[in-house]
CSV table of C-alpha atoms in Angstrom, one decimal:
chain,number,residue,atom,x,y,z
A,1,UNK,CA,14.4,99.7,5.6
A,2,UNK,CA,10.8,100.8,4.0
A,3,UNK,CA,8.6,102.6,5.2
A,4,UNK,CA,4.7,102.9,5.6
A,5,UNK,CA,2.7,105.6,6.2
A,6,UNK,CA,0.6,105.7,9.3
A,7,UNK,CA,-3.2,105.9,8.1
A,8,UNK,CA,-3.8,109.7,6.9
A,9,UNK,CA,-1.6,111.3,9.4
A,10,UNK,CA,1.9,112.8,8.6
A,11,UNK,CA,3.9,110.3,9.9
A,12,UNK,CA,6.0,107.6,8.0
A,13,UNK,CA,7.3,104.9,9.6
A,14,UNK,CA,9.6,102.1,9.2
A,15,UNK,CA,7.7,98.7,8.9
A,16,UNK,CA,9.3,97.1,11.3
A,17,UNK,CA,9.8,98.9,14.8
A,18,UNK,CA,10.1,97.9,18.2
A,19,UNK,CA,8.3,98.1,21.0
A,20,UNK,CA,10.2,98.6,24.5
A,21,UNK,CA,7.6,96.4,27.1
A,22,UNK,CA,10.4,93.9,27.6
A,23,UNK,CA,13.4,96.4,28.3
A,24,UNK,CA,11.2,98.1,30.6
A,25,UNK,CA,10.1,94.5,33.2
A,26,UNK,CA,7.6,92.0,33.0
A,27,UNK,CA,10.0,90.1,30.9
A,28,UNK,CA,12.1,88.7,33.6
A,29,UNK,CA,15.8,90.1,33.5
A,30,UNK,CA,17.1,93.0,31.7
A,31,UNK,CA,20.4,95.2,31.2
A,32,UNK,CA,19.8,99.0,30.3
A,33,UNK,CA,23.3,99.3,28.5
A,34,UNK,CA,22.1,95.7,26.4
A,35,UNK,CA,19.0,97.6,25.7
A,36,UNK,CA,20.2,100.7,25.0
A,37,UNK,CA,22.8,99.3,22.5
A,38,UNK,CA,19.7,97.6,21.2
A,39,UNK,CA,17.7,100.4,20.2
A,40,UNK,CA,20.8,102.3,18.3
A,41,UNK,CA,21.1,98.9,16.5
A,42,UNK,CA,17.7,99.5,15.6
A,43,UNK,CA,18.1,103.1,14.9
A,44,UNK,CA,21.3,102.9,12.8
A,45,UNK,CA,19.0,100.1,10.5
A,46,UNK,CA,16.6,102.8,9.8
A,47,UNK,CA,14.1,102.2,12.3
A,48,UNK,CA,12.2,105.3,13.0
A,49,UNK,CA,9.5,104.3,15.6
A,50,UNK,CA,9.7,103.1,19.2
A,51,UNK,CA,6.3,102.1,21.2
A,52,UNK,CA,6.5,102.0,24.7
A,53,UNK,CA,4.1,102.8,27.6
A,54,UNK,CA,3.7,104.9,30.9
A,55,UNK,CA,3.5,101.5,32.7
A,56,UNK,CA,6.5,99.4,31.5
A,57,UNK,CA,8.9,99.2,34.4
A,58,UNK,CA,6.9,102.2,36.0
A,59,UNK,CA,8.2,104.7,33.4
A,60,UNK,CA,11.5,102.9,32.9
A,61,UNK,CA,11.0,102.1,29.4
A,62,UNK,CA,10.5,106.0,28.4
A,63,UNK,CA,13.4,107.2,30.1
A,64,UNK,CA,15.9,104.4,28.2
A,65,UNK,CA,14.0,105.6,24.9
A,66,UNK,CA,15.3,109.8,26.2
A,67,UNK,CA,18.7,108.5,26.6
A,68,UNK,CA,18.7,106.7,23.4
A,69,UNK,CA,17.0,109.1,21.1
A,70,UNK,CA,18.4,112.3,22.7
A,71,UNK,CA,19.3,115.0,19.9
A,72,UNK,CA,17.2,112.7,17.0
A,73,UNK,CA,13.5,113.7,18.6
A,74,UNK,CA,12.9,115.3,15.0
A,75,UNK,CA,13.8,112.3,13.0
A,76,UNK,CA,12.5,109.4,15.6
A,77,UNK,CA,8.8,108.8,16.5
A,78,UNK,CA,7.2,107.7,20.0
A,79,UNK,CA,4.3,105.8,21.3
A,80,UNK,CA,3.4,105.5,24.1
A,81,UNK,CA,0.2,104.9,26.3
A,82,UNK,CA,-1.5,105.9,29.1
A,83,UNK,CA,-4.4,104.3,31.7
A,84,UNK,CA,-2.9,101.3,33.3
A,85,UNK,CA,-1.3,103.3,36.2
A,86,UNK,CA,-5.0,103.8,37.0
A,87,UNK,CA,-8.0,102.0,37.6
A,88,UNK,CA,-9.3,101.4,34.1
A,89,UNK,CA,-12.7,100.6,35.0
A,90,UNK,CA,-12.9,104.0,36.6
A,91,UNK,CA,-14.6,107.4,34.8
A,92,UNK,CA,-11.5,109.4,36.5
A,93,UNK,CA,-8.7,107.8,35.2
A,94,UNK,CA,-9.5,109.3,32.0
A,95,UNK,CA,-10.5,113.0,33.0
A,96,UNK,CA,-9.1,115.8,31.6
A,97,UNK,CA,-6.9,116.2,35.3
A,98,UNK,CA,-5.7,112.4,35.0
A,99,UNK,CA,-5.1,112.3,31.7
A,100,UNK,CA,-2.9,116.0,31.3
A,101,UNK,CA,-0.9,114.2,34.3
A,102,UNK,CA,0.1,110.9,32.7
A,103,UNK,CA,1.2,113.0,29.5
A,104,UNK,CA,2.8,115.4,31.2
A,105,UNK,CA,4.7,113.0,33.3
A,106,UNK,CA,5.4,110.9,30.4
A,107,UNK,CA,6.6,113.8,28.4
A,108,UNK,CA,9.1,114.4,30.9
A,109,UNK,CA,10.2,111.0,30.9
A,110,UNK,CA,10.5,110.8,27.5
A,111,UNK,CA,12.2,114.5,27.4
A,112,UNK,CA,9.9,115.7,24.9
A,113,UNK,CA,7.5,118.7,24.4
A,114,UNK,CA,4.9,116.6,22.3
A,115,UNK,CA,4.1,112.7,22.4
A,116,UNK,CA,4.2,111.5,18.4
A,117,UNK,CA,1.4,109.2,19.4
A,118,UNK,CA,-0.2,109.1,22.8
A,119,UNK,CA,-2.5,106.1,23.0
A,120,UNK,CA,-5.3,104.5,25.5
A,121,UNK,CA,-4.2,101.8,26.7
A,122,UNK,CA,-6.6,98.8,26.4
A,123,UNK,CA,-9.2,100.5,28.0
A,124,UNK,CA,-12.9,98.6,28.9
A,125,UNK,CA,-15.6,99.1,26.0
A,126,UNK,CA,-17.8,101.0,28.3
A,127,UNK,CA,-15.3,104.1,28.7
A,128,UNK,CA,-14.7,104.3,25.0
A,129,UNK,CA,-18.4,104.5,24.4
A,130,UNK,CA,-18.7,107.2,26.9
A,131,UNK,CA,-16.7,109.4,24.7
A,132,UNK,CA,-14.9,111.5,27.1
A,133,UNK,CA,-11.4,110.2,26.6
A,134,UNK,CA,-11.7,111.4,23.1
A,135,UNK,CA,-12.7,114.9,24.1
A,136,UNK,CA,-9.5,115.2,26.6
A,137,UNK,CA,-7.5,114.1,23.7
A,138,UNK,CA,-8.8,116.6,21.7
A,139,UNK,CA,-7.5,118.6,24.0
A,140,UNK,CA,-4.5,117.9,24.7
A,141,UNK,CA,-3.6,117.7,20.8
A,142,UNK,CA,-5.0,121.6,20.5
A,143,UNK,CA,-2.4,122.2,23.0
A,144,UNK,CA,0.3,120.6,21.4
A,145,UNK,CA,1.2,118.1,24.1
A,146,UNK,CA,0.3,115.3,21.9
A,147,UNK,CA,0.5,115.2,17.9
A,148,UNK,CA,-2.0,112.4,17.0
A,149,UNK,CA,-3.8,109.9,18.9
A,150,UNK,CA,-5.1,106.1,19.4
A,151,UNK,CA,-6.3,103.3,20.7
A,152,UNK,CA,-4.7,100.0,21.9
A,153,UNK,CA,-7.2,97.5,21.9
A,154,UNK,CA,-8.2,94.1,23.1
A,155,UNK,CA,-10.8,92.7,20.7
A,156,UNK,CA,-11.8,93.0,17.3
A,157,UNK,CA,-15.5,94.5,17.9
A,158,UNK,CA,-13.2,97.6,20.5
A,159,UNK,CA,-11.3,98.2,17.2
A,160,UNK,CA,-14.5,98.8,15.1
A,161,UNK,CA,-15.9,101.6,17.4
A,162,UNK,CA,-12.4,103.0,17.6
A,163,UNK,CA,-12.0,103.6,13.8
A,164,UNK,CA,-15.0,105.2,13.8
A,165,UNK,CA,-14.1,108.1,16.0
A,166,UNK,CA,-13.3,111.0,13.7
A,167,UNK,CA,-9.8,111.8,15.5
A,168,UNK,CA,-8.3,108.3,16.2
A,169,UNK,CA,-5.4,107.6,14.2
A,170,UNK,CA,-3.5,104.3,14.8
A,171,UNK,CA,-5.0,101.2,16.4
A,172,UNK,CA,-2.9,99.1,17.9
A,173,UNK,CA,-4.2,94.8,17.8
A,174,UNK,CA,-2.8,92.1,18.5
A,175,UNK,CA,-2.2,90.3,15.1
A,176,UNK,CA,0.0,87.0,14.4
A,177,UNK,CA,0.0,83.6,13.2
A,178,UNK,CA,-1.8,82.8,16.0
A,179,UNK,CA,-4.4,86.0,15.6
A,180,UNK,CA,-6.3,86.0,12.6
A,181,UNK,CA,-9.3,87.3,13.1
A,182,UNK,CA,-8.2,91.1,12.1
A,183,UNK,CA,-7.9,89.8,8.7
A,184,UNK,CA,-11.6,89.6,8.0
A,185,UNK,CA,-13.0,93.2,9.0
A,186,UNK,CA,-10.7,95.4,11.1
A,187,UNK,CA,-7.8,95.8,8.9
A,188,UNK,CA,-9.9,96.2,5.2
A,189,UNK,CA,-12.0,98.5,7.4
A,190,UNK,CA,-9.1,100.6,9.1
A,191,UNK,CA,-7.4,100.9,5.5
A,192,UNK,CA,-10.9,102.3,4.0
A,193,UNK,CA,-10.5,105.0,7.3
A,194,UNK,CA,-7.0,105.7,6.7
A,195,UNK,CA,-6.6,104.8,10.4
A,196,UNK,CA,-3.0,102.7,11.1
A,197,UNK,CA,-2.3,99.5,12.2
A,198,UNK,CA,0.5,98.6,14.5
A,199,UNK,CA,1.0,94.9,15.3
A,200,UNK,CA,1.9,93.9,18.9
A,201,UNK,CA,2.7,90.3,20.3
A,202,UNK,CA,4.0,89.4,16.9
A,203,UNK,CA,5.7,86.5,18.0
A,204,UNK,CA,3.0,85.0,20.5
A,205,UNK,CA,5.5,86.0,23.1
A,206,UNK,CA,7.7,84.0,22.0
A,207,UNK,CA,6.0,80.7,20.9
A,208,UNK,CA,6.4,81.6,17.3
A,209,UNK,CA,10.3,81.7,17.4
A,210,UNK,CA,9.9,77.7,17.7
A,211,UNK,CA,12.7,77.9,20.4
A,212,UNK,CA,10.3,76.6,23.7
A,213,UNK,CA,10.1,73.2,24.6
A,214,UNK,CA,6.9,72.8,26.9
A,215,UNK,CA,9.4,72.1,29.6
A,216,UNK,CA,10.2,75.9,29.8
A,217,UNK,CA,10.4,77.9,32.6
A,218,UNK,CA,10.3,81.5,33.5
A,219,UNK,CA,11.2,84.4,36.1
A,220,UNK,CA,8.9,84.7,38.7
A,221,UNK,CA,8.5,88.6,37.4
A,222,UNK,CA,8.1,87.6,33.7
A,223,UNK,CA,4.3,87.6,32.9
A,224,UNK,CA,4.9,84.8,31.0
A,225,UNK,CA,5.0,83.1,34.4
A,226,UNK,CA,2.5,85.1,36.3
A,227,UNK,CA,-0.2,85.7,33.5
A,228,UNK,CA,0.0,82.6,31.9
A,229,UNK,CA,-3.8,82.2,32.4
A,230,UNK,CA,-4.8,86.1,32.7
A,231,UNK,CA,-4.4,86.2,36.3
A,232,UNK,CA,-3.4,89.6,35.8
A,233,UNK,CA,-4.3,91.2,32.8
A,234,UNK,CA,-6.3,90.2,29.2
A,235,UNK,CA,-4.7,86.6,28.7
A,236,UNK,CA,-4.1,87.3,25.1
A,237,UNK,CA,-1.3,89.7,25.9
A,238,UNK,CA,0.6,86.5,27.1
A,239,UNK,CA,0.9,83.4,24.4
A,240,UNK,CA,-1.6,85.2,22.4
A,241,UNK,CA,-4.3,83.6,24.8
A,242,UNK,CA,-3.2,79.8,23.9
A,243,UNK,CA,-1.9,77.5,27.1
A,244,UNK,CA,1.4,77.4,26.8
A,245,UNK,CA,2.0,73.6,26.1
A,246,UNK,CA,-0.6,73.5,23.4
A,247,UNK,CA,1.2,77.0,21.7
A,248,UNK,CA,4.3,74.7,21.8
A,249,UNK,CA,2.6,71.9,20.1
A,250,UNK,CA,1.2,74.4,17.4
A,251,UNK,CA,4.2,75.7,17.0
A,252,UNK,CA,5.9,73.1,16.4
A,253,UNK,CA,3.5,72.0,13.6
A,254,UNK,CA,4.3,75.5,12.3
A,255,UNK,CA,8.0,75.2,11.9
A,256,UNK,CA,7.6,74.9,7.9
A,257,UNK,CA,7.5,78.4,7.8
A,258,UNK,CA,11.3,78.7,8.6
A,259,UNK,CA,11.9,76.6,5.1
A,260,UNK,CA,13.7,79.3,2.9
A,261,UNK,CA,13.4,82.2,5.5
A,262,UNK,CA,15.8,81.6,7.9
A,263,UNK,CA,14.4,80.6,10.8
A,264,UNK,CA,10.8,80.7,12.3
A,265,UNK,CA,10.9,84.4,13.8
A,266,UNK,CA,12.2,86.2,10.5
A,267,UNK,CA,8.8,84.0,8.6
A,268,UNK,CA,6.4,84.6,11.6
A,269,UNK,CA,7.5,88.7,11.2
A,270,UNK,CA,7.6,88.5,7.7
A,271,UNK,CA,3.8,87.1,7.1
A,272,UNK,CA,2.7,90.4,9.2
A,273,UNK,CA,4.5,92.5,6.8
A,274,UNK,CA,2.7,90.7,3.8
A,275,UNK,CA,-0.7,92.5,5.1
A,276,UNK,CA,-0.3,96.0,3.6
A,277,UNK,CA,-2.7,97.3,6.0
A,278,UNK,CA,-0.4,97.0,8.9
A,279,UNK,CA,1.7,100.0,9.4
A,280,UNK,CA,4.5,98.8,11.5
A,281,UNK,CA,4.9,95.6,13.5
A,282,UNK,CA,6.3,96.3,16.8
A,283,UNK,CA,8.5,93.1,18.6
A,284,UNK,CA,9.7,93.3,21.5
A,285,UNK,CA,13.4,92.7,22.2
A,286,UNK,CA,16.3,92.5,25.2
A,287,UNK,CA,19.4,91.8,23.5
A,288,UNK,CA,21.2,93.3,20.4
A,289,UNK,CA,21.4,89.6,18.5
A,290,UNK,CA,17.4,89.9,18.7
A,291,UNK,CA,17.1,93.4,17.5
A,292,UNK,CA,19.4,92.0,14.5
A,293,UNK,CA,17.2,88.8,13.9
A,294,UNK,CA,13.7,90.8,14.0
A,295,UNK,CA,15.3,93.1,11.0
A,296,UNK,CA,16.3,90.6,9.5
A,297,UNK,CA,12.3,89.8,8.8
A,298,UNK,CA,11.9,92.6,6.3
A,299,UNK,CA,14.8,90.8,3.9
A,300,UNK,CA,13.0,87.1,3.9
A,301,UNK,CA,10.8,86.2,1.1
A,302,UNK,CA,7.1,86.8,1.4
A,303,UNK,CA,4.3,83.8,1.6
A,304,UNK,CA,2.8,82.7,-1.4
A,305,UNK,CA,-1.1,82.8,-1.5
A,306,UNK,CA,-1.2,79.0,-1.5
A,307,UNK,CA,1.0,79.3,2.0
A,308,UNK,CA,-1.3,82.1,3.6
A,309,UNK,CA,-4.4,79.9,2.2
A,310,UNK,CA,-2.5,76.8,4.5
A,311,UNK,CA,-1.6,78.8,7.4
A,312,UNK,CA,-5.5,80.7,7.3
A,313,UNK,CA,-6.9,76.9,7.5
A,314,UNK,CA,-4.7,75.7,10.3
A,315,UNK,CA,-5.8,79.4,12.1
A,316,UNK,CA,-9.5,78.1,12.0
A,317,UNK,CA,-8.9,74.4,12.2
A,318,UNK,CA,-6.3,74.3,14.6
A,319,UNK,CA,-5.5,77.8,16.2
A,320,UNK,CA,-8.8,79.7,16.8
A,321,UNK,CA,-10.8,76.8,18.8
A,322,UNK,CA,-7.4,77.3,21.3
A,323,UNK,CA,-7.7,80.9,22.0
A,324,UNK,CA,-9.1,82.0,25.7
A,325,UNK,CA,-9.7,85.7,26.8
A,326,UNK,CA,-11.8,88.3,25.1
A,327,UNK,CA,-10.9,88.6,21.5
């Protein structure tokens, strides 16, 4: 396993880590002893960093990562996020009363006396400009409750302001085959900060393994069944914003990738990794054999510049004119 450093805080992480939304719900069914076996696989690889949320399975997700990193809280690093089990649109959520509360309740899930990286979790635009999260994080860092802080984000223009607040460490985008836009600004930009990168929805959820047929179906709780069109929450969080059949089509056209790497979710990892302002990409897993395939990603070779140059034009000609939601 390598590892990256996380902006200019003191934290080194391995570049491949996994985030723990799918072992939590909203993936349809899980097993706690298949996940938990999962994240030791993960551990025992070298894998330092876990990213998880107050809101996956309603704190679920933080109390499997307790169990499974009990007695290595010195050597393994947690994410997690806070704002969803609120109204997001609302001032409150984020006073310094709402927000001690989700961290302290969090920190007890997660059996820990600090939070590695506590982060907001896709808030509006119009509460990050009003500047008071940032205060209460302030906060809450001076106290020791949290070690360093940051911002998952939505769209690439939230990302700009969020690398310009002085105390914002890691920034957390959606970035894949499918999601090129970072390429252009946010990432040269975060770099030039020494803010972090950590890449969610690397696979599209799921679309870039190449193992759908457009005839697929999910469980009614899995939101790739109930936000398939955002009905819930930003679209992009679910096929990267692309309607599912057309993300199988694209796919499918994509499956060139796999040629001497494997298969298509070791290349689709591996061309996040070949960005060295990323920090860590984070996918999601709910069985050991996928734990084992995703590592597998930092072993494959890397793309040539003439096969990011083909895969940059099918983004713009192809890709991009596909995408719905904010971005």
């Amino acid at each position: 396993m390598k590892y990256r450093q996380l902006g200019n805080t003191d934290l080194k992480i391995s570049e491949l880590s996994f985030g723990t939304w799918a072992i939590g719900g909203s993936w349809g069914k899980s097993d706690d002893q298949e996940a938990l076996k999962g994240l030791e696989k993960a551990m025992d690889a070298g894998v330092n960093f876990f990213d998880t949320a107050d809101v996956y399975g309603d704190g679920h997700s933080e109390e499997l990562l307790a169990k499974a990193t009990k007695g290595k809280e010195d050597k393994v690093y947690i994410a997690t996020k806070f704002c969803r089990a609120g109204d997001i649109h609302d001032p409150k959520t984020y006073s310094e009363e709402a927000v001690t509360a989700y961290c302290e309740a969090s920190l007890k899930r997660l059996q820990r006396e600090t939070i590695d990286l506590y982060q907001i979790h896709c808030p509006p635009m119009e509460i990050l400009q009003s500047g008071q999260v940032f205060a209460v994080l302030d906060k809450l860092q001076q106290q020791g409750k949290i070690r360093h802080y940051g911002v998952s984000v939505e769209t690439i223009d939230e990302g700009l302001f969020c690398i310009e607040q002085p105390n914002v460490k890691a920034l957390q985008v959606i970035f894949n085959i499918f999601r090129q836009k970072a390429i252009t600004e946010l990432l040269p930009q975060a770099k030039e900060k020494g803010v972090g990168i950590l890449a969610r929805v690397p696979l599209a959820s799921g679309l870039l393994t190449g193992k759908f047929t457009k005839q697929a179906t999910f469980e009614a709780d899995d939101h790739r069944n109930f936000n398939q069109n955002g009905e819930h929450f930003n679209v992009g969080e679910t096929f990267a914003g692309i309607e599912f059949s057309k993300g199988v089509e694209l796919s499918e056209q994509l499956s060139w990738i796999a040629e001497g790497r494997e298969n298509m979710t070791r290349a689709a990892l591996r061309w996040i990794l070949d960005h060295e302002e990323i920090t860590t990409v984070i996918p999601g897993f709910k069985t050991v054999k996928q734990v084992e395939d995703n590592l597998q990603a930092t072993a494959v070779p890397a793309f040539s510049k003439d096969e990011r140059k083909r895969l940059a034009d099918f983004y713009q000609q192809e890709i991009h004119p596909n995408i719905r939601g904010a971005y």
